[in-house]
Coordinates of C-alpha atoms and ligand atoms in Angstrom, one line a residue:
X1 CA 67.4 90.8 130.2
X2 CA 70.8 89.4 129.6
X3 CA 72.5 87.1 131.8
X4 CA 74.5 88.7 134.6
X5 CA 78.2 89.4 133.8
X6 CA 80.8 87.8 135.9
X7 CA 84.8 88.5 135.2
X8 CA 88.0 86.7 137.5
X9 CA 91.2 86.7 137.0
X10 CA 94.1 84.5 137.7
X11 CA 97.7 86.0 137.9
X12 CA 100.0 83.7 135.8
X13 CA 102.6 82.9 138.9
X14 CA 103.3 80.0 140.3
X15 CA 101.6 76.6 140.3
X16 CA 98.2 76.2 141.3
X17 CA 97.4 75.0 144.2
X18 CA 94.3 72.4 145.4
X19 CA 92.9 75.7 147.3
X20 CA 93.1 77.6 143.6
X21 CA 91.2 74.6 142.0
X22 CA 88.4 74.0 145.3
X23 CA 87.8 78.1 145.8
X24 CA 88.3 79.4 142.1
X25 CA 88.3 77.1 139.6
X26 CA 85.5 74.7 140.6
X27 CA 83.3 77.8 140.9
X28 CA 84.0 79.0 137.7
X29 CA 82.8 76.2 136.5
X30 CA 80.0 75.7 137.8
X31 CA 79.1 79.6 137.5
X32 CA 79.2 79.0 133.4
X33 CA 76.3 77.7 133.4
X34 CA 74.1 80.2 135.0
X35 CA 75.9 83.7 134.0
X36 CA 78.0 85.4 130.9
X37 CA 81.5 84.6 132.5
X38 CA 84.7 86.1 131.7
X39 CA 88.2 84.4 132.8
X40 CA 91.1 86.2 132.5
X41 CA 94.7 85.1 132.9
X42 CA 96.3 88.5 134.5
X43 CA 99.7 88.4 132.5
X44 CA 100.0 92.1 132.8
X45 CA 99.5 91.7 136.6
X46 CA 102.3 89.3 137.1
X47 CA 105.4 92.2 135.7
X48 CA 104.7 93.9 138.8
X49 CA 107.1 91.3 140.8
X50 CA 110.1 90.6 138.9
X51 CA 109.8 87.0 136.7
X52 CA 111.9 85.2 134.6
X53 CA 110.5 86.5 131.0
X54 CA 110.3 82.9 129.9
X55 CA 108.6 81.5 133.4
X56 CA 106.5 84.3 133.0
X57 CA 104.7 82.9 129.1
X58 CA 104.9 79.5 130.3
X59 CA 102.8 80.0 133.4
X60 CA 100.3 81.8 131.6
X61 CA 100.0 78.8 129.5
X62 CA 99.5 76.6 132.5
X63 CA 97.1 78.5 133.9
X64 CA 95.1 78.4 130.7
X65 CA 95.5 74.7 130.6
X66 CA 94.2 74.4 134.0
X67 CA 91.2 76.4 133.5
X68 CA 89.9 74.3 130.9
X69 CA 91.5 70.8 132.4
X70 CA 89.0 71.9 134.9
X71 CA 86.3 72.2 133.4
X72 CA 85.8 75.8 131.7
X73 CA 84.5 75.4 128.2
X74 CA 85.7 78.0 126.1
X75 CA 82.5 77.7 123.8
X76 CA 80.8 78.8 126.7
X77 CA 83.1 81.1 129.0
X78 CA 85.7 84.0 127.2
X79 CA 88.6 82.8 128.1
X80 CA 91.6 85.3 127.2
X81 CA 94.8 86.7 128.2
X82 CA 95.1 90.3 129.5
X83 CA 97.8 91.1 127.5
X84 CA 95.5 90.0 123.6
X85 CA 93.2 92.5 124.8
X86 CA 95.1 96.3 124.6
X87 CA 91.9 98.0 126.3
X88 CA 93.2 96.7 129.8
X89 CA 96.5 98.2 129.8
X90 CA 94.6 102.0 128.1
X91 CA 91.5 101.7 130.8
X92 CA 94.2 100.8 133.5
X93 CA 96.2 104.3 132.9
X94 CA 92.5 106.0 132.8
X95 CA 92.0 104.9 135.8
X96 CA 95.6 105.7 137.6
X97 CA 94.0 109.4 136.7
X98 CA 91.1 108.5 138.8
X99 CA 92.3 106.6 141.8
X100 CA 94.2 108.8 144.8
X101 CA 97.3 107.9 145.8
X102 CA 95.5 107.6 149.8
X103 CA 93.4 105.1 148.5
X104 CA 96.4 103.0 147.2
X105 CA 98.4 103.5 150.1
X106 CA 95.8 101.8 152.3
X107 CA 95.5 98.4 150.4
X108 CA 97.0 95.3 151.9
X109 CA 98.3 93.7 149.4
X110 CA 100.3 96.6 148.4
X111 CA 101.5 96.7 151.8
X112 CA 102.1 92.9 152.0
X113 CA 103.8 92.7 149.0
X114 CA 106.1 95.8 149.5
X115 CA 107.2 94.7 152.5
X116 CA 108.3 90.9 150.9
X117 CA 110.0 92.8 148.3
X118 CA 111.1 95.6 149.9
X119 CA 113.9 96.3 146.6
X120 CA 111.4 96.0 144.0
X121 CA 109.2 98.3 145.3
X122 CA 107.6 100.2 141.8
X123 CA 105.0 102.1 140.4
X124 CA 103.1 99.4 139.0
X125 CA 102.9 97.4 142.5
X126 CA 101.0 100.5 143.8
X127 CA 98.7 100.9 141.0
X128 CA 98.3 96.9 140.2
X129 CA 94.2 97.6 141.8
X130 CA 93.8 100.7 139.2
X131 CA 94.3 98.0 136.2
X132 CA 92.5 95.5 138.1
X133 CA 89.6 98.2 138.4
X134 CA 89.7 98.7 134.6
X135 CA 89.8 94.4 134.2
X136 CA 86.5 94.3 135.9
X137 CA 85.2 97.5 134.2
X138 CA 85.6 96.9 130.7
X139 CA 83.1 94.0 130.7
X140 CA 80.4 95.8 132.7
X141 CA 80.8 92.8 135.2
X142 CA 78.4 92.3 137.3
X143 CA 79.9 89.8 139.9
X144 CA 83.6 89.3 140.7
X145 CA 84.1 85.7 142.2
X146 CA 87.5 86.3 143.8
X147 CA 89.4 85.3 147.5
X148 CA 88.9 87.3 150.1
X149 CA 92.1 88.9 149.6
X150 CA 90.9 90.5 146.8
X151 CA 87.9 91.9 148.2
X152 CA 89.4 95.2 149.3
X153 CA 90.4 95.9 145.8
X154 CA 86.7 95.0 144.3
X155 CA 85.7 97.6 146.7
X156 CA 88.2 100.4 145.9
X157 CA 86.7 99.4 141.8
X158 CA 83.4 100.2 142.8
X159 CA 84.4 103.6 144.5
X160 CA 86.4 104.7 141.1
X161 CA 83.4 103.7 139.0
X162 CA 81.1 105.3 141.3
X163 CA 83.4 108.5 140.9
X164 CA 84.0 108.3 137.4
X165 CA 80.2 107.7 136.8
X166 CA 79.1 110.9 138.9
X167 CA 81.7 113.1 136.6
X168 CA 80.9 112.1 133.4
X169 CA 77.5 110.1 133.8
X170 CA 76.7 106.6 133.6
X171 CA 79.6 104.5 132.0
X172 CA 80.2 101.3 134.5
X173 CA 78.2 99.1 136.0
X174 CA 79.0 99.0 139.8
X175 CA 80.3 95.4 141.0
X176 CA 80.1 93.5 143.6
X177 CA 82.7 90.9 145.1
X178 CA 81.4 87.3 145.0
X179 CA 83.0 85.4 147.7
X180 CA 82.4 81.6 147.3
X181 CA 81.9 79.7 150.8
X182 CA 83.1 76.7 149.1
X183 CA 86.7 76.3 149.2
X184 CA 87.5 79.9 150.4
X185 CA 89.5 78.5 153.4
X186 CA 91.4 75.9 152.6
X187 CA 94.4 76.6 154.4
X188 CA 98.4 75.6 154.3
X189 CA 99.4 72.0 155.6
X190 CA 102.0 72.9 157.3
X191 CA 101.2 76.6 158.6
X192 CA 97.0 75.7 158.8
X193 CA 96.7 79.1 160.2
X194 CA 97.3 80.6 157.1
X195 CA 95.7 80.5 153.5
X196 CA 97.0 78.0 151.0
X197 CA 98.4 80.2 148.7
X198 CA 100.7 79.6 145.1
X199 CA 103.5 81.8 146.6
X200 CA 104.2 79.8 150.0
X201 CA 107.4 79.5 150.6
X202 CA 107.6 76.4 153.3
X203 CA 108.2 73.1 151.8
X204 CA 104.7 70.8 151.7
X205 CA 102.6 73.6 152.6
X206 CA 100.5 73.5 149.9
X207 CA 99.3 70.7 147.2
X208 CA 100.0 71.7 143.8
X209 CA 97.7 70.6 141.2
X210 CA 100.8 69.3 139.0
X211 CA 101.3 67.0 142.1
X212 CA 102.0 63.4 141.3
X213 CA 99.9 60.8 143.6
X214 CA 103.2 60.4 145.3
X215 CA 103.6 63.5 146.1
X216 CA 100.0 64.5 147.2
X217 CA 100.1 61.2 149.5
X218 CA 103.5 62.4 151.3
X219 CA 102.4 66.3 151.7
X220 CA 99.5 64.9 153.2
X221 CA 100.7 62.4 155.4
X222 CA 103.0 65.1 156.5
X223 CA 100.3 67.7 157.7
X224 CA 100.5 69.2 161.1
X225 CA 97.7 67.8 163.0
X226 CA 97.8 67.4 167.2
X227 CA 98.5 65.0 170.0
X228 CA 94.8 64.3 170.5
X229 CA 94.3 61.5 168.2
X230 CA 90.5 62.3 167.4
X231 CA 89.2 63.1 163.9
X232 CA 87.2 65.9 165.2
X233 CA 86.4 69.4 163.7
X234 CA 87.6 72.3 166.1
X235 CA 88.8 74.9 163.6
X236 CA 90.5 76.9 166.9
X237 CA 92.3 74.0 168.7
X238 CA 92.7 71.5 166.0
X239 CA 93.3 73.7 162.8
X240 CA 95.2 71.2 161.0
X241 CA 92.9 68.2 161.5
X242 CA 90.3 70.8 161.4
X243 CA 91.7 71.7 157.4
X244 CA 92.0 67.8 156.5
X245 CA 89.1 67.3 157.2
X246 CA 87.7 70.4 155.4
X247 CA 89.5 69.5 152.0
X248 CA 87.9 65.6 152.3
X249 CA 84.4 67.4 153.0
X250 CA 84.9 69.4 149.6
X251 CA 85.9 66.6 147.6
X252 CA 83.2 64.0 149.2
X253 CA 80.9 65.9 149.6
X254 CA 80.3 65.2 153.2
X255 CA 79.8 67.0 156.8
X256 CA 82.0 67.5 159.3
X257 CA 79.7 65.1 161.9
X258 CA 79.6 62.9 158.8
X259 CA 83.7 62.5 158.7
X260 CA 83.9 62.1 162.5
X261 CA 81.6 59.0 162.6
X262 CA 83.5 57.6 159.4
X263 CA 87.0 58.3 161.2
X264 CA 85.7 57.4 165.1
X265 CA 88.2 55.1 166.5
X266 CA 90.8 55.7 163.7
X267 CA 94.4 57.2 164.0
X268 CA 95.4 59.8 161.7
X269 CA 97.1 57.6 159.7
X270 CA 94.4 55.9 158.6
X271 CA 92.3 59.1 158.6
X272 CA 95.7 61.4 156.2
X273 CA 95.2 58.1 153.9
X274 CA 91.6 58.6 152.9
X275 CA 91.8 62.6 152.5
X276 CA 95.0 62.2 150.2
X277 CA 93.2 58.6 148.3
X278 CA 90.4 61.9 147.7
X279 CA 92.7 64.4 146.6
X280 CA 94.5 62.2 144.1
X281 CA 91.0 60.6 143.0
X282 CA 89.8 64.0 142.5
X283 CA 92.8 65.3 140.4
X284 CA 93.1 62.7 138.1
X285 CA 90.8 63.6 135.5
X286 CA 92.1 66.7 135.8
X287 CA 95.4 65.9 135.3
X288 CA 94.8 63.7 132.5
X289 CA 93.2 66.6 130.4
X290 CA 96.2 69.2 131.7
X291 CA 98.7 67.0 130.3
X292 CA 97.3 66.3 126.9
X293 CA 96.5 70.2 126.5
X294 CA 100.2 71.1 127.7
X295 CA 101.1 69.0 124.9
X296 CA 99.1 70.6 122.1
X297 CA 100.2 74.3 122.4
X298 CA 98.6 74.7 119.0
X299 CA 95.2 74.0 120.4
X300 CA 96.0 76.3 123.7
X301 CA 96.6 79.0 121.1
X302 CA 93.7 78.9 119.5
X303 CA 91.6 78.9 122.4
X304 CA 92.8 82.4 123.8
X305 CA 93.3 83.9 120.0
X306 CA 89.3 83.2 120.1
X307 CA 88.7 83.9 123.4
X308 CA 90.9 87.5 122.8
X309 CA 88.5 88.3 119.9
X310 CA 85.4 87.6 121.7
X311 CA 86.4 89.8 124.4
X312 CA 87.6 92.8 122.9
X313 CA 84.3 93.1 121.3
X314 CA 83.2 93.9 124.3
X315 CA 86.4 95.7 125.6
X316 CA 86.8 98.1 123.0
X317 CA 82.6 99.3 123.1
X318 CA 83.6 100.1 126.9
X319 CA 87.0 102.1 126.0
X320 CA 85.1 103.9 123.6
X321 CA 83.0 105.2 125.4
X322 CA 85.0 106.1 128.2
X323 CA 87.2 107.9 125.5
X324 CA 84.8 109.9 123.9
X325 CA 83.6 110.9 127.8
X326 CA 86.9 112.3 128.9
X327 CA 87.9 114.0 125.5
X328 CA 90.2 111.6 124.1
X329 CA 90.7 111.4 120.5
X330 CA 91.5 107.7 118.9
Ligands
LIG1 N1 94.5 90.4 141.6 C1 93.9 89.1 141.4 C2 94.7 88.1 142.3 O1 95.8 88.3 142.6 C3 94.0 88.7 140.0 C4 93.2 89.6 139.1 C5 93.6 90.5 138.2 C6 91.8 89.7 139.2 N2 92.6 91.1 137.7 C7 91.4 90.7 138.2 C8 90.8 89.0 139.9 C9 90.1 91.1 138.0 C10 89.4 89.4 139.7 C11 89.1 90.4 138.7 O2 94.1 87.1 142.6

């Protein structure tokens, strides 16, 4: 009885944001400890929008970085790149064979992301959950801790591994999306009805984990709140003060009747004040450790040259056998 299998990804755009490190990363840590984890950096992903080639490595360096600045041990976790590990790219054109274009069509994102770049519109954009399926496949995962923007996709995996396995007999282990409570809604400053998301476009939306104090204290004190005045959590009338005080929760560790009795009688000055003191307290450590591993590239590189190895052990057993299922000769 091994330990149950869990595999996320990260796409390697953009910087992440305090909702990445509060609903992904924090989890992943913690979830180390208990199962076999897997944590990928999707490089492969990020070509389906069009990126600046050298943008494109240096992100997926950050990203590393940020994963173990966060916490992710290495020793313990895989932690790889997509692209190190060829069986993603072959399982993900498998797949293509075994996903309908219908069931494509109807995913959100695709949609969403179509209609923001509505030139660009290419193959790989519509088949981008087929090599996400075979991401999850290839490690037999058991549990995939993602957003729940991603959940649609986790589904459409377990449909093509269900289909795959009633053709050709048991191959993949069916998985389930793992949607963390913690974190999961930690939403824009300025737009609080809306996810905090890496690829927000309005200015001081969304804390970035690169952030300087400065700049975490003036996004913050910036936040939309209301004309009421009262630190109190109503998620429907008061989203923004509703968020704030969601983030200082996380990070404290306290309850929402908790923070109104510590904030009764302040302004939201006083109150922006103590959730930014929080964020920047929080970050520090971590972006102490980011630095110093954005300095040592060499060290970086040998982490996902290891972390490659490790998984395509595991990788290549699952292509295998997929390949000798379907008559493929390698
Ligand atoms: N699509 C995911 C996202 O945009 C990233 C991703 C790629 C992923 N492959 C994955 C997440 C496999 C979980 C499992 O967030």
């Amino acid at each position: 009885m091994g330990k149950k299998v869990i595999l996320s990804g990260i796409q390697a755009t953009g910087d992440l944001t305090l909702g990445n490190y509060v609903g992904a990363l924090k989890n992943f840590v913690k979830m180390q400890e208990e199962f076999d984890c897997y944590y990928m950096i999707a490089n492969l992903h990020a070509l389906t929008v069009r990126r600046d080639p050298k943008e494109l490595k240096n992100n997926t360096l950050k990203i590393l970085a940020s994963y173990i600045a966060a916490g992710i041990d290495p020793d313990k976790s895989t932690v790889f790149l997509q692209s190190q590990v060829h069986e993603h790219a072959e399982l993900g054109w498998v797949l293509d064979c075994y996903t309908y274009m219908g069931e494509l069509s109807r995913m959100t994102q695709f949609k969403d992301k179509s209609a923001k770049h509505a030139d660009n519109i290419n193959a790989g954009l519509f088949t981008y959950p087929s090599l996400m399926a075979g991401d999850i496949l290839l490690y037999q995962a058991n549990l995939v801790p993602t957003g729940e923007d991603q959940k649609q996709h986790v589904e459409l995996t377990r449909d093509i591994a269900e289909r795959f396995n009633k053709l050709y007999g048991d191959t993949f282990k069916i998985p389930e999306p793992y949607i963390p409570k913690v974190g999961a809604r930690i939403m824009g400053l300025q737009d609080p009805t809306s996810k905090m998301s890496k690829s927000s476009t309005i200015p001081n939306d969304t804390i970035l984990l690169v952030d300087t104090p400065e700049d975490i204290m003036k996004k913050v004190k910036k936040a939309v709140t209301d004309s009421e005045g009262i630190v109190k959590y109503d998620e429907k009338n008061k989203p923004g003060i509703s968020n704030l005080m969601e983030i200082y929760g996380i990070i404290t560790n306290k309850k929402m009747d908790e923070i109104e009795k510590e904030f009764q009688g302040s302004g939201y000055g006083t109150f922006k004040t103590a959730v930014a003191e929080a964020i920047i307290n929080e970050l520090e450590p971590f972006h102490k450790k980011y630095n110093e591993l954005m300095d040592n590239p060499k060290y970086l590189e040998e982490i996902y040259d290891e972390g490659a190895k490790k998984a395509s052990q595991v990788a290549s057993k699952t292509l295998k056998d997929v390949y000798e299922k379907i008559g493929i000769i390698r």
